[in-house]
Coordinates of C-alpha atoms in Angstrom, one line a residue:
X11 CA -4.3 6.6 28.6
X12 CA -2.9 4.4 25.8
X13 CA -3.7 4.9 22.2
X14 CA -4.6 2.1 19.8
X15 CA -4.5 2.6 16.0
X16 CA -6.3 -0.1 14.0
X17 CA -5.1 -0.1 10.4
X18 CA -7.1 -1.9 7.7
X19 CA -5.5 -4.2 5.2
X20 CA -4.0 -2.7 1.9
X21 CA -5.1 -3.5 -1.7
X22 CA -4.4 -7.1 -2.6
X23 CA -4.8 -9.6 -5.5
X24 CA -7.6 -12.1 -5.6
X25 CA -8.8 -14.4 -8.4
X26 CA -10.7 -12.6 -11.1
X27 CA -14.1 -14.1 -10.2
X28 CA -17.2 -12.0 -9.6
X29 CA -17.9 -11.7 -5.9
X30 CA -15.0 -13.9 -4.8
X31 CA -15.0 -14.6 -1.1
X32 CA -11.4 -14.5 0.0
X33 CA -12.0 -14.7 3.7
X34 CA -8.7 -15.6 5.5
X35 CA -7.0 -17.0 2.4
X36 CA -3.6 -15.4 1.8
X37 CA -3.1 -13.4 -1.3
X38 CA -0.2 -11.0 -2.2
X39 CA -0.5 -7.3 -1.6
X40 CA -0.4 -5.3 -4.8
X41 CA 2.2 -2.6 -5.7
X42 CA -0.5 0.0 -5.1
X43 CA -1.2 -1.6 -1.7
X44 CA 2.5 -1.1 -0.7
X45 CA 2.3 2.6 -1.8
X46 CA -0.9 3.0 0.1
X47 CA 0.9 1.8 3.2
X48 CA 3.6 4.4 2.7
X49 CA 1.1 7.2 2.3
X50 CA -0.9 5.9 5.3
X51 CA 2.2 6.2 7.4
X52 CA 2.7 9.9 6.4
X53 CA -0.7 10.7 7.9
X54 CA -0.7 8.5 11.1
X55 CA -1.4 10.2 14.4
X56 CA 1.5 10.6 16.8
X57 CA 2.1 7.5 19.0
X58 CA 4.3 6.9 22.1
X59 CA 6.7 4.0 22.0
X60 CA 4.3 2.0 19.7
X61 CA 4.3 -1.8 19.6
X62 CA 3.5 -3.0 16.0
X63 CA 1.2 -6.0 15.6
X64 CA 0.0 -7.5 12.4
X65 CA -2.1 -10.2 10.9
X66 CA -0.1 -13.0 9.3
X67 CA -1.8 -12.4 5.9
X68 CA 0.4 -10.6 3.4
X69 CA -2.0 -7.8 2.8
X70 CA -1.3 -6.7 6.3
X71 CA 2.1 -8.1 7.1
X72 CA 4.0 -6.8 4.1
X73 CA 2.5 -3.3 4.6
X74 CA 3.5 -3.4 8.3
X75 CA 7.0 -4.5 7.5
X76 CA 7.3 -1.7 4.8
X77 CA 6.0 1.0 7.2
X78 CA 7.9 0.0 10.4
X79 CA 11.3 -1.6 11.2
X80 CA 9.7 -4.6 12.9
X81 CA 6.2 -6.0 13.4
X82 CA 5.0 -8.9 15.6
X83 CA 2.7 -11.4 13.8
X84 CA -0.4 -12.4 15.7
X85 CA -2.4 -15.3 14.4
X86 CA -5.6 -14.0 16.1
X87 CA -5.5 -10.9 13.9
X88 CA -6.1 -12.8 10.6
X89 CA -9.2 -12.1 8.6
X90 CA -12.5 -13.8 9.2
X91 CA -13.1 -17.4 7.9
X92 CA -16.2 -17.4 5.6
X93 CA -17.1 -21.1 6.1
X94 CA -18.3 -23.1 3.1
X95 CA -18.5 -20.0 0.9
X96 CA -14.8 -19.1 1.3
X97 CA -12.9 -19.5 -2.0
X98 CA -16.1 -19.3 -4.0
X99 CA -17.6 -16.7 -6.4
X100 CA -21.2 -15.6 -6.6
X101 CA -22.1 -17.9 -9.5
X102 CA -20.8 -21.0 -7.5
X103 CA -22.6 -19.9 -4.4
X104 CA -25.8 -19.4 -6.2
X105 CA -25.6 -22.8 -7.8
X106 CA -24.6 -24.7 -4.6
X107 CA -26.6 -22.8 -2.0
X108 CA -29.6 -21.2 -3.9
X109 CA -31.8 -20.8 -0.8
X110 CA -29.0 -19.3 1.4
X111 CA -27.9 -17.1 -1.5
X112 CA -31.4 -15.6 -1.9
X113 CA -31.6 -14.9 1.9
X114 CA -28.1 -13.3 1.8
X115 CA -29.0 -11.0 -1.1
X116 CA -31.7 -9.4 1.2
X117 CA -29.7 -9.6 4.4
X118 CA -26.0 -8.9 3.7
X119 CA -25.0 -9.5 7.4
X120 CA -26.3 -13.0 7.2
X121 CA -23.4 -15.3 7.6
X122 CA -22.4 -18.1 5.1
X123 CA -22.8 -21.7 6.4
X124 CA -20.2 -22.5 9.0
X125 CA -18.6 -19.0 8.9
X126 CA -17.0 -17.4 11.9
X127 CA -19.5 -15.3 13.9
X128 CA -19.3 -11.5 14.2
X129 CA -19.1 -11.9 18.0
X130 CA -16.1 -14.3 17.7
X131 CA -14.3 -11.9 15.4
X132 CA -14.8 -9.0 17.8
X133 CA -13.7 -11.0 20.8
X134 CA -10.4 -12.3 19.3
X135 CA -9.4 -8.8 18.4
X136 CA -10.3 -7.5 21.8
X137 CA -8.3 -10.3 23.4
X138 CA -5.2 -9.5 21.4
X139 CA -5.4 -5.8 22.3
X140 CA -5.9 -6.4 26.0
X141 CA -3.1 -8.9 26.2
X142 CA -0.7 -6.6 24.4
X143 CA -1.7 -3.5 26.5
X144 CA -1.2 -5.4 29.7
X145 CA 2.4 -6.1 28.8
X146 CA 3.3 -2.8 27.1
X147 CA 3.2 0.7 28.5
X148 CA 3.2 2.5 25.2
X149 CA 0.7 2.6 22.3
X150 CA -0.3 -0.1 19.8
X151 CA -0.4 0.0 16.0
X152 CA -2.4 -3.0 14.8
X153 CA -2.7 -4.2 11.2
X154 CA -5.8 -6.3 10.7
X155 CA -8.9 -6.6 8.5
X156 CA -12.2 -4.8 8.1
X157 CA -14.0 -8.1 8.6
X158 CA -12.5 -8.0 12.2
X159 CA -12.4 -4.3 12.8
X160 CA -16.1 -3.6 11.9
X161 CA -17.6 -6.1 14.4
X162 CA -15.3 -4.9 17.1
X163 CA -16.0 -1.1 16.6
X164 CA -19.7 -1.9 16.2
X165 CA -19.8 -3.7 19.5
X166 CA -17.9 -0.9 21.3
X167 CA -20.4 1.7 19.9
X168 CA -23.5 -0.5 20.4
X169 CA -24.3 -0.7 16.7
X170 CA -26.5 -3.8 16.0
X171 CA -25.4 -6.4 13.5
X172 CA -28.1 -5.4 11.0
X173 CA -26.7 -1.9 11.0
X174 CA -23.0 -2.8 10.7
X175 CA -22.9 -2.1 6.9
X176 CA -23.0 1.6 7.8
X177 CA -19.5 1.3 9.2
X178 CA -17.2 1.7 6.2
X179 CA -13.5 0.8 6.6
X180 CA -11.7 1.1 3.2
X181 CA -8.2 -0.1 2.4
X182 CA -5.6 1.6 4.6
X183 CA -8.2 3.2 6.8
X184 CA -7.1 4.1 10.4
X185 CA -9.4 3.7 13.4
X186 CA -8.4 5.3 16.7
X187 CA -9.2 4.0 20.2
X188 CA -8.1 5.0 23.7
X189 CA -7.6 2.4 26.5
X190 CA -8.1 3.8 30.0
X191 CA -7.2 0.6 31.8
X192 CA -10.7 -0.8 32.0
X193 CA -12.3 -0.2 28.6
X194 CA -11.9 1.1 25.0
X195 CA -13.2 4.4 23.7
X196 CA -13.5 5.0 20.0
X197 CA -12.2 8.4 19.1
X198 CA -12.1 8.0 15.3
X199 CA -14.0 5.4 13.1
X200 CA -11.9 4.2 10.2
X201 CA -11.0 7.0 7.8
X202 CA -8.8 6.5 4.8
X203 CA -5.6 8.5 5.1
X204 CA -5.6 10.9 2.1
X205 CA -3.0 13.7 2.9
X206 CA -2.7 16.7 0.7
X207 CA -0.4 16.3 -2.3
X208 CA 2.6 18.0 -0.9
X209 CA 6.1 18.1 -2.5
X210 CA 7.2 15.3 -0.1
X211 CA 4.2 13.1 -1.0
X212 CA 4.8 13.7 -4.7
X213 CA 8.5 12.6 -4.2
X214 CA 7.3 9.4 -2.4
X215 CA 5.0 8.5 -5.3
X216 CA 7.5 9.3 -8.0
X217 CA 10.2 7.3 -6.1
X218 CA 7.8 4.3 -5.7
X219 CA 7.1 4.2 -9.4
X220 CA 10.7 4.9 -10.3
X221 CA 10.1 7.8 -12.6
X222 CA 13.5 8.8 -14.0
X223 CA 14.9 12.2 -13.1
X224 CA 14.9 13.6 -16.7
X225 CA 11.1 12.9 -16.9
X226 CA 10.6 14.5 -13.5
X227 CA 12.4 17.6 -14.6
X228 CA 10.3 17.8 -17.8
X229 CA 7.1 17.4 -15.8
X230 CA 8.2 20.1 -13.3
X231 CA 8.6 22.5 -16.3
X232 CA 5.1 21.4 -17.6
X233 CA 3.7 22.0 -14.1
X234 CA 5.0 25.6 -14.1
X235 CA 3.5 26.3 -17.6
X236 CA 0.2 24.6 -16.7
X237 CA -0.1 26.4 -13.3
X238 CA 0.5 29.8 -15.0
X239 CA -2.1 29.1 -17.7
X240 CA -4.7 27.8 -15.3
X241 CA -4.1 30.8 -13.0
X242 CA -4.5 33.3 -15.7
X243 CA -7.6 31.6 -17.2
X244 CA -9.2 31.6 -13.7
X245 CA -9.2 35.4 -13.9
X246 CA -11.9 35.0 -16.6
X247 CA -14.2 33.3 -14.2
X248 CA -13.5 29.7 -15.4
X249 CA -13.6 27.2 -12.6
X250 CA -10.0 26.0 -12.9
X251 CA -7.9 24.8 -10.0
X252 CA -4.3 25.7 -10.7
X253 CA -3.0 23.6 -7.9
X254 CA -4.7 20.5 -9.2
X255 CA -3.3 20.9 -12.7
X256 CA 0.2 21.7 -11.2
X257 CA 0.2 18.4 -9.2
X258 CA -1.3 16.4 -12.1
X259 CA 1.6 17.6 -14.3
X260 CA 4.2 16.4 -11.8
X261 CA 2.5 13.0 -11.5
X262 CA 1.3 12.4 -15.1
X263 CA 4.1 9.9 -15.9
X264 CA 3.7 7.5 -12.9
X265 CA 2.0 4.9 -15.2
X266 CA 3.9 5.8 -18.4
X267 CA 4.0 8.7 -20.9
X268 CA 1.5 7.3 -23.5
X269 CA -2.3 6.9 -23.3
X270 CA -2.2 3.5 -21.6
X271 CA 0.2 5.0 -19.2
X272 CA -2.1 7.9 -18.5
X273 CA -5.0 5.4 -17.9
X274 CA -2.8 3.5 -15.4
X275 CA -1.6 6.6 -13.6
X276 CA -5.2 7.9 -13.4
X277 CA -6.4 4.6 -11.8
X278 CA -3.6 4.9 -9.3
X279 CA -4.5 8.5 -8.3
X280 CA -8.2 7.7 -8.3
X281 CA -7.8 4.8 -6.0
X282 CA -5.5 6.7 -3.7
X283 CA -8.2 9.4 -3.3
X284 CA -7.1 12.1 -5.7
X285 CA -10.0 12.2 -8.3
X286 CA -9.4 15.7 -9.7
X287 CA -5.7 14.9 -10.5
X288 CA -6.8 11.6 -11.9
X289 CA -9.2 13.2 -14.3
X290 CA -6.6 15.6 -15.6
X291 CA -4.0 12.8 -16.1
X292 CA -6.6 10.5 -17.8
X293 CA -7.8 13.0 -20.3
X294 CA -4.8 15.1 -21.1
X295 CA -3.3 13.1 -24.0
X296 CA -6.5 12.1 -25.9
X297 CA -8.9 14.9 -25.1
X298 CA -12.5 13.8 -24.6
X299 CA -13.9 17.2 -23.6
X300 CA -12.7 19.4 -26.4
X301 CA -15.5 22.0 -26.0
X302 CA -14.7 22.7 -22.3
X303 CA -11.6 24.3 -21.0
X304 CA -10.7 22.3 -17.9
X305 CA -7.7 21.0 -16.1
X306 CA -7.1 18.2 -18.6
X307 CA -7.1 20.7 -21.5
X308 CA -4.7 23.0 -19.7
X309 CA -2.4 20.0 -19.0
X310 CA -2.6 19.0 -22.7
X311 CA -1.6 22.5 -23.8
X312 CA 1.3 22.7 -21.4
X313 CA 2.6 19.3 -22.6
X314 CA 2.4 20.5 -26.2
X315 CA 4.4 23.6 -25.4
X316 CA 7.2 21.9 -23.4
X317 CA 9.8 20.2 -25.7
X318 CA 12.5 18.6 -23.4
X319 CA 13.1 21.5 -21.0
X320 CA 12.2 24.2 -23.5
X321 CA 8.9 26.1 -23.5
X322 CA 7.9 27.0 -27.1
X323 CA 5.3 29.3 -28.5
X324 CA 2.6 27.5 -30.5
X325 CA 3.9 28.6 -33.9
X326 CA 7.1 26.8 -33.1
X327 CA 5.2 23.8 -31.9
X328 CA 3.3 23.7 -35.2
X329 CA 6.5 24.2 -37.2
X330 CA 8.1 21.2 -35.4
X331 CA 5.0 19.1 -36.0
X332 CA 5.2 19.8 -39.8
X333 CA 8.9 19.0 -39.9
X334 CA 8.3 15.7 -38.2
X335 CA 4.9 14.6 -39.6
X336 CA 3.0 11.5 -38.7
X337 CA -0.5 10.2 -39.4
X338 CA -2.0 12.4 -36.6
X339 CA -0.1 15.6 -37.2
X340 CA -2.7 17.6 -39.1
X341 CA -5.5 16.5 -36.8
X342 CA -3.4 17.5 -33.8
X343 CA -2.7 20.9 -35.3
X344 CA -6.3 21.4 -36.1
X345 CA -7.4 20.5 -32.6
X346 CA -4.7 22.7 -31.1
X347 CA -5.9 25.7 -33.2
X348 CA -9.5 25.3 -32.1
X349 CA -8.5 25.0 -28.4
X350 CA -6.1 27.9 -28.5
X351 CA -8.7 30.2 -30.2
X352 CA -11.1 29.3 -27.5
X353 CA -8.5 30.2 -24.8
X354 CA -7.7 33.5 -26.4
X355 CA -11.4 34.3 -26.9
X356 CA -12.0 33.7 -23.2
X357 CA -9.0 35.6 -22.0
X358 CA -9.7 38.5 -24.4
X359 CA -6.2 38.7 -25.8
X360 CA -3.5 36.4 -27.3
X361 CA -2.7 34.4 -24.1
X362 CA -1.4 31.6 -26.4
X363 CA -0.1 33.4 -29.6
X364 CA -0.7 31.5 -32.9
X365 CA 1.4 33.9 -35.0

């Protein structure tokens, strides 16, 4: 029995046009797409003597080359051609093909004029797989596109074309098949690889975004403070996840250390499949939920207490603020005081001493 892993394309850049139909046009993989490929590799099932095949389009080929030492390009693995609508946005399609556009709105599996059929897409993927399996005794790892994978999996599982939209294959998703010498058997429909945020995965992400070591050390200190605070507040019955705030602390600087950086880092984490950590990172600098003690508030408080590698009590934080005032100093001190009083009231003692 041979195993086949079908890996969907990674995140890639396309023109900023609503509903743009990229089809088999070639656009560069994004930096996030390359990171997704690295993360996908950490969660791949074990394979035996794998042969690596890839679509020639960059959103597959670059990821394959980043993840494996070598990959063989197969033209037949390229994305579907979308006929006359390829390279068009929805406004242009509506203007040039109004009748077809209306039909397509109510029937999303209706093909654009002169587009490649679903049957042809499925057949060319099947041909590549059978040809490769016939000449290789090990497993296959194949980088291609959801526009090819979905029709192929649907045909194998006898899903009719009008139900194919139920088969979701997101970026970096891995589908698993087994080949018994005469036919394919689907063992896993495409699932996005979202491994737990381990120390090793954190290191991979921090390396990818080139976070400098002093900042990593500072964030590790913040993580310890934040974890301890979240853990102790959880004793009061608050629904706080100490592990989430701990990991968010470590990764808070992947987009930068200011509010725009927090927004960038949050988008990265959200897109990679870590919404809880993304929420904490997004809101921990400019708090939007001041009346609720949550992971973002805990991360904010931990950041305020850590100056360099030192952990300060809040009277010392306030003293430093007053010695180095700016236009936000008084507002920040007032906000801190409200939040700290809330924390101490919930905990029943001076968990964060103000004096």
